[in-house]
Structures are given as C-alpha cells and as structure tokens.
C-alpha cells in the first residue's frame, strides 16, 4: 500500500532552521506532484509548497517565500522541505502529500492530493 512518512520535525528557536523529509513507498513517485501542507491548532490545513514531477517547477505560499525550499529526489522517492528563518507562526503539524493532477491551478488545493502522510510536529519558540 502507499505510504508517505514524514520526519525531521521538532522544537527550534525562532530564527532557526529545520529540514523535513518525506519518504514515499508503494507508488511510482515520479508520476506524482509532491506537496507540503501544514495545520496549526484550530486552523484549517493550508498549502505550504509543491514541486512538479521532475522537480523543475516549485510553488510556494506567500508566507514562506524566501524562507522555505522544497526539493525532491525521485531516485530515492523522497521530498524535502528546508525551512529557514523560522517564526513562531510556523508552528504546526506538517504533512507531505502526493497528487496525480496536472493543472497548475490545483497545486494549492488539498483535495486534489491523493495520498497523505501522518504529519510531523514543528514547534518554533519565540
């Protein structure tokens, strides 16, 4: 069965960095768009970043531009999220996701993603 397993979350001080990883199995990973979403307590899950199948195109939410970088390694079936200059408001559970869609406009839509990981907690102390 398909599994997406996130790792790399933790507690970090404001201004610090974390690198999240997501390992995919049970699917042909390079056939899927890969994305990261996050969900803070009491809030809806929101789009953070996405990367196209070959890794050529990257898309970011406005609130992470210039701070976060998404990358993927299709040979290893992994997707990463490098998070720098972290802020207290970045505190959330971060989820990776894989989607079969092709439209650019769907990259930010969580209902377009077919598979989800269980999430990893990121806590940024101020």
Coordinates of N, CA and C in Angstrom, one line a residue:
X1 N 0.8 -1.2 0.0 CA 0.0 0.0 0.0 C 0.9 1.2 0.0
X2 N 0.3 2.4 -0.4 CA 1.0 3.6 -0.4 C 1.3 4.1 1.0
X3 N 2.5 4.6 1.2 CA 2.9 5.2 2.5 C 3.7 6.4 2.2
X4 N 3.4 7.5 2.9 CA 4.2 8.7 3.0 C 4.6 8.9 4.4
X5 N 5.9 8.9 4.7 CA 6.3 9.0 6.1 C 7.2 10.2 6.3
X6 N 6.7 11.2 7.1 CA 7.5 12.4 7.3 C 8.4 12.2 8.5
X7 N 9.5 13.0 8.5 CA 10.5 13.0 9.6 C 11.1 14.4 9.6
X8 N 11.8 14.7 10.7 CA 12.6 15.9 10.8 C 12.0 17.0 11.6
X9 N 10.8 16.8 12.1 CA 10.2 17.9 12.9 C 10.8 17.9 14.2
X10 N 10.4 19.0 15.0 CA 11.0 19.1 16.3 C 10.8 20.5 16.9
X11 N 11.5 20.8 17.9 CA 11.4 22.1 18.6 C 12.6 23.0 18.2
X12 N 12.4 24.2 17.8 CA 13.5 25.1 17.4 C 13.2 26.5 17.8
X13 N 14.2 27.3 18.0 CA 14.0 28.7 18.4 C 13.7 29.5 17.2
X14 N 13.0 30.6 17.4 CA 12.7 31.5 16.3 C 14.1 31.9 15.6
X15 N 14.0 31.9 14.3 CA 15.3 32.3 13.5 C 16.1 31.0 13.1
X16 N 15.7 29.9 13.7 CA 16.4 28.7 13.4 C 15.9 28.0 12.1
X17 N 16.4 26.8 11.9 CA 16.1 26.0 10.7 C 15.8 24.6 11.0
X18 N 15.0 24.0 10.2 CA 14.7 22.6 10.2 C 14.6 22.1 8.8
X19 N 14.9 20.8 8.6 CA 14.7 20.2 7.3 C 13.8 19.0 7.5
X20 N 12.6 19.1 6.8 CA 11.7 18.0 6.9 C 11.9 17.0 5.7
X21 N 11.7 15.8 5.9 CA 11.8 14.8 4.8 C 10.6 13.9 4.8
X22 N 10.3 13.5 3.6 CA 9.1 12.6 3.4 C 9.5 11.4 2.5
X23 N 9.4 10.2 3.0 CA 9.8 9.0 2.2 C 8.5 8.4 1.7
X24 N 8.5 8.1 0.4 CA 7.3 7.6 -0.2 C 7.6 6.1 -0.6
X25 N 6.5 5.3 -0.5 CA 6.6 3.9 -0.9 C 5.3 3.4 -1.4
X26 N 5.3 2.4 -2.3 CA 4.1 1.8 -2.8 C 3.5 2.6 -3.9
X27 N 4.2 3.5 -4.5 CA 3.7 4.3 -5.7 C 4.9 4.6 -6.5
X28 N 4.6 4.9 -7.8 CA 5.7 5.4 -8.7 C 5.9 6.9 -8.4
X29 N 6.8 7.2 -7.6 CA 6.8 8.6 -7.0 C 7.0 9.7 -8.1
X30 N 7.7 9.4 -9.1 CA 8.0 10.4 -10.1 C 6.8 10.7 -11.0
X31 N 5.7 9.9 -10.8 CA 4.4 10.2 -11.5 C 3.5 11.1 -10.7
X32 N 4.0 11.6 -9.6 CA 3.1 12.4 -8.7 C 3.7 13.8 -8.4
X33 N 2.9 14.8 -8.4 CA 3.3 16.0 -7.8 C 3.4 15.8 -6.3
X34 N 4.4 16.4 -5.7 CA 4.6 16.3 -4.2 C 4.4 17.7 -3.6
X35 N 3.7 17.6 -2.4 CA 3.5 18.9 -1.8 C 3.6 18.8 -0.3
X36 N 3.7 20.0 0.4 CA 3.8 20.1 1.8 C 2.6 21.0 2.2
X37 N 1.9 20.6 3.3 CA 0.8 21.4 3.9 C 1.1 21.5 5.4
X38 N 0.4 22.3 6.0 CA 0.6 22.4 7.5 C -0.8 22.7 8.1
X39 N -0.9 22.4 9.4 CA -2.1 22.6 10.1 C -1.8 23.0 11.6
X40 N -2.1 24.2 11.9 CA -2.0 24.7 13.3 C -3.2 24.4 14.1
X41 N -3.1 24.3 15.4 CA -4.3 24.1 16.2 C -5.4 25.0 15.9
X42 N -6.6 24.5 15.7 CA -7.8 25.3 15.5 C -7.9 25.9 14.1
X43 N -7.0 25.6 13.2 CA -7.0 26.1 11.9 C -7.1 25.1 10.8
X44 N -7.4 25.5 9.6 CA -7.5 24.5 8.5 C -6.1 24.2 8.0
X45 N -6.0 23.0 7.4 CA -4.8 22.6 6.7 C -4.5 23.6 5.6
X46 N -3.3 24.1 5.5 CA -3.0 25.1 4.4 C -1.8 24.7 3.6
X47 N -1.8 25.1 2.4 CA -0.7 24.8 1.4 C 0.5 25.6 1.9
X48 N 1.6 24.8 1.7 CA 3.0 25.4 2.0 C 3.8 25.5 0.8
X49 N 4.0 24.3 0.1 CA 4.8 24.3 -1.1 C 4.5 23.1 -1.9
X50 N 4.9 23.1 -3.2 CA 4.7 21.9 -4.0 C 5.8 21.9 -5.1
X51 N 6.0 20.7 -5.6 CA 7.1 20.6 -6.6 C 6.6 19.7 -7.7
X52 N 6.9 20.0 -8.9 CA 6.4 19.2 -10.1 C 7.1 17.9 -10.1
X53 N 6.6 17.0 -11.0 CA 7.1 15.6 -11.1 C 8.6 15.6 -11.3
X54 N 9.2 16.2 -12.3 CA 10.7 16.1 -12.4 C 11.4 17.1 -11.5
X55 N 10.7 17.9 -10.8 CA 11.4 18.9 -9.9 C 11.7 20.2 -10.5
X56 N 11.2 20.4 -11.7 CA 11.5 21.6 -12.4 C 10.9 22.9 -11.9
X57 N 9.6 22.7 -11.5 CA 8.8 23.9 -11.0 C 8.5 23.7 -9.6
X58 N 8.6 24.8 -8.9 CA 8.3 24.9 -7.4 C 7.3 26.0 -7.2
X59 N 6.4 25.7 -6.2 CA 5.3 26.7 -5.9 C 5.3 26.9 -4.4
X60 N 5.1 28.1 -3.9 CA 5.2 28.4 -2.5 C 4.0 29.3 -2.1
X61 N 3.6 29.1 -0.9 CA 2.6 30.0 -0.3 C 3.4 31.3 0.0
X62 N 2.7 32.4 -0.1 CA 3.4 33.7 0.0 C 4.1 33.8 1.4
X63 N 3.5 33.2 2.4 CA 4.1 33.4 3.7 C 5.4 32.6 4.0
X64 N 5.8 31.8 3.0 CA 7.1 31.1 3.2 C 8.1 31.4 2.1
X65 N 7.7 32.2 1.1 CA 8.6 32.6 0.0 C 9.9 33.2 0.6
X66 N 11.0 32.7 0.1 CA 12.3 33.2 0.5 C 12.9 32.6 1.8
X67 N 12.0 31.8 2.5 CA 12.4 31.2 3.7 C 12.5 29.6 3.6
X68 N 11.5 29.1 2.8 CA 11.4 27.6 2.7 C 11.8 27.2 1.3
X69 N 12.4 26.0 1.1 CA 12.7 25.5 -0.2 C 12.3 24.0 -0.2
X70 N 11.5 23.7 -1.3 CA 11.1 22.3 -1.5 C 12.0 21.7 -2.5
X71 N 12.3 20.4 -2.3 CA 13.1 19.7 -3.3 C 12.7 18.2 -3.3
X72 N 13.1 17.5 -4.3 CA 12.8 16.1 -4.3 C 13.9 15.3 -5.0
X73 N 14.0 14.0 -4.6 CA 14.9 13.1 -5.2 C 14.1 11.9 -5.6
X74 N 13.8 11.8 -6.9 CA 13.0 10.7 -7.4 C 13.7 9.4 -7.3
X75 N 15.0 9.4 -7.4 CA 15.7 8.1 -7.3 C 15.6 7.5 -5.9
X76 N 15.4 8.4 -4.9 CA 15.2 7.9 -3.5 C 13.8 8.0 -3.0
X77 N 12.8 8.4 -3.9 CA 11.4 8.5 -3.5 C 11.2 9.4 -2.3
X78 N 11.9 10.5 -2.3 CA 11.8 11.5 -1.2 C 11.5 12.9 -1.6
X79 N 10.9 13.6 -0.7 CA 10.7 15.1 -0.9 C 11.1 15.7 0.4
X80 N 11.7 16.9 0.3 CA 12.2 17.6 1.4 C 11.7 19.0 1.5
X81 N 11.7 19.5 2.7 CA 11.3 20.9 2.9 C 12.3 21.6 3.8
X82 N 13.2 22.4 3.3 CA 14.2 23.1 4.1 C 13.5 24.4 4.6
X83 N 13.5 24.5 5.9 CA 12.8 25.7 6.5 C 13.8 26.5 7.2
X84 N 14.0 27.8 6.8 CA 15.0 28.7 7.4 C 14.2 29.9 8.0
X85 N 14.9 30.6 8.8 CA 14.3 31.8 9.4 C 12.9 31.5 10.0
X86 N 12.8 30.5 10.8 CA 11.5 30.1 11.3 C 10.9 31.1 12.3
X87 N 9.6 31.2 12.2 CA 8.9 32.1 13.1 C 7.9 31.3 14.0
X88 N 7.5 31.9 15.1 CA 6.5 31.2 15.9 C 5.3 30.8 15.2
X89 N 4.9 31.6 14.2 CA 3.6 31.3 13.5 C 3.8 30.2 12.5
X90 N 5.0 29.7 12.4 CA 5.2 28.5 11.5 C 4.9 27.2 12.3
X91 N 4.7 27.3 13.6 CA 4.3 26.2 14.4 C 3.1 25.5 13.9
X92 N 3.2 24.2 13.6 CA 2.1 23.4 13.1 C 2.5 22.0 12.9
X93 N 1.6 21.1 12.5 CA 1.9 19.8 12.1 C 2.1 19.9 10.5
X94 N 3.2 19.4 10.0 CA 3.5 19.5 8.6 C 3.2 18.1 8.0
X95 N 2.5 18.2 6.9 CA 2.1 16.9 6.1 C 2.7 17.0 4.7
X96 N 3.2 15.8 4.3 CA 3.5 15.7 2.9 C 2.4 15.0 2.2
X97 N 2.3 15.3 0.9 CA 1.2 14.7 0.1 C 1.7 14.5 -1.4
X98 N 1.0 13.5 -2.0 CA 1.3 13.2 -3.4 C 0.0 13.3 -4.2
X99 N 0.1 13.9 -5.4 CA -1.1 14.1 -6.2 C -0.9 13.7 -7.7
X100 N -2.0 13.2 -8.3 CA -1.9 12.8 -9.7 C -2.3 13.8 -10.7
X101 N -2.7 15.0 -10.2 CA -3.2 16.0 -11.0 C -2.2 16.7 -11.9
X102 N -2.6 17.4 -12.9 CA -1.7 18.1 -13.9 C -1.9 19.6 -14.0
X103 N -3.0 20.1 -13.5 CA -3.3 21.5 -13.7 C -2.5 22.3 -12.7
X104 N -1.8 23.4 -13.1 CA -1.1 24.3 -12.3 C -1.9 24.8 -11.2
X105 N -3.2 25.1 -11.5 CA -4.1 25.7 -10.5 C -4.5 24.8 -9.4
X106 N -4.2 23.5 -9.5 CA -4.5 22.5 -8.5 C -3.4 22.3 -7.4
X107 N -2.3 22.9 -7.6 CA -1.2 22.7 -6.7 C -1.4 23.1 -5.3
X108 N -2.3 24.1 -5.1 CA -2.5 24.5 -3.7 C -3.8 23.9 -3.1
X109 N -4.5 23.1 -3.9 CA -5.8 22.5 -3.4 C -5.6 21.2 -2.8
X110 N -5.8 21.2 -1.5 CA -5.5 19.9 -0.7 C -6.4 18.8 -1.2
X111 N -7.6 19.1 -1.7 CA -8.5 18.0 -2.1 C -8.0 17.3 -3.4
X112 N -7.0 17.9 -4.1 CA -6.5 17.3 -5.3 C -5.4 16.3 -5.0
X113 N -4.9 16.2 -3.8 CA -3.9 15.3 -3.5 C -4.4 13.9 -3.1
X114 N -3.9 12.9 -3.6 CA -4.4 11.5 -3.4 C -3.9 10.8 -2.1
X115 N -2.7 11.1 -1.7 CA -2.1 10.4 -0.6 C -1.5 11.4 0.4
X116 N -1.5 11.0 1.6 CA -1.1 11.9 2.7 C -0.2 11.1 3.7
X117 N 0.7 11.8 4.3 CA 1.4 11.2 5.4 C 0.7 11.6 6.7
X118 N 1.3 11.1 7.8 CA 0.7 11.3 9.1 C 1.0 12.6 9.8
X119 N 2.1 13.2 9.3 CA 2.4 14.5 9.8 C 3.6 14.5 10.8
X120 N 4.3 15.6 10.8 CA 5.4 15.7 11.8 C 5.3 17.1 12.5
X121 N 5.4 17.2 13.8 CA 5.2 18.4 14.5 C 6.4 19.3 14.4
X122 N 6.2 20.6 14.1 CA 7.2 21.6 14.1 C 6.7 22.6 15.1
X123 N 7.6 22.9 16.1 CA 7.3 23.9 17.1 C 8.4 24.9 17.2
X124 N 8.0 26.2 17.0 CA 9.0 27.3 17.0 C 8.8 28.1 18.2
X125 N 9.8 28.2 19.1 CA 9.6 29.0 20.3 C 10.1 30.4 20.0
X126 N 9.4 31.4 20.6 CA 9.8 32.8 20.3 C 10.6 33.3 21.5

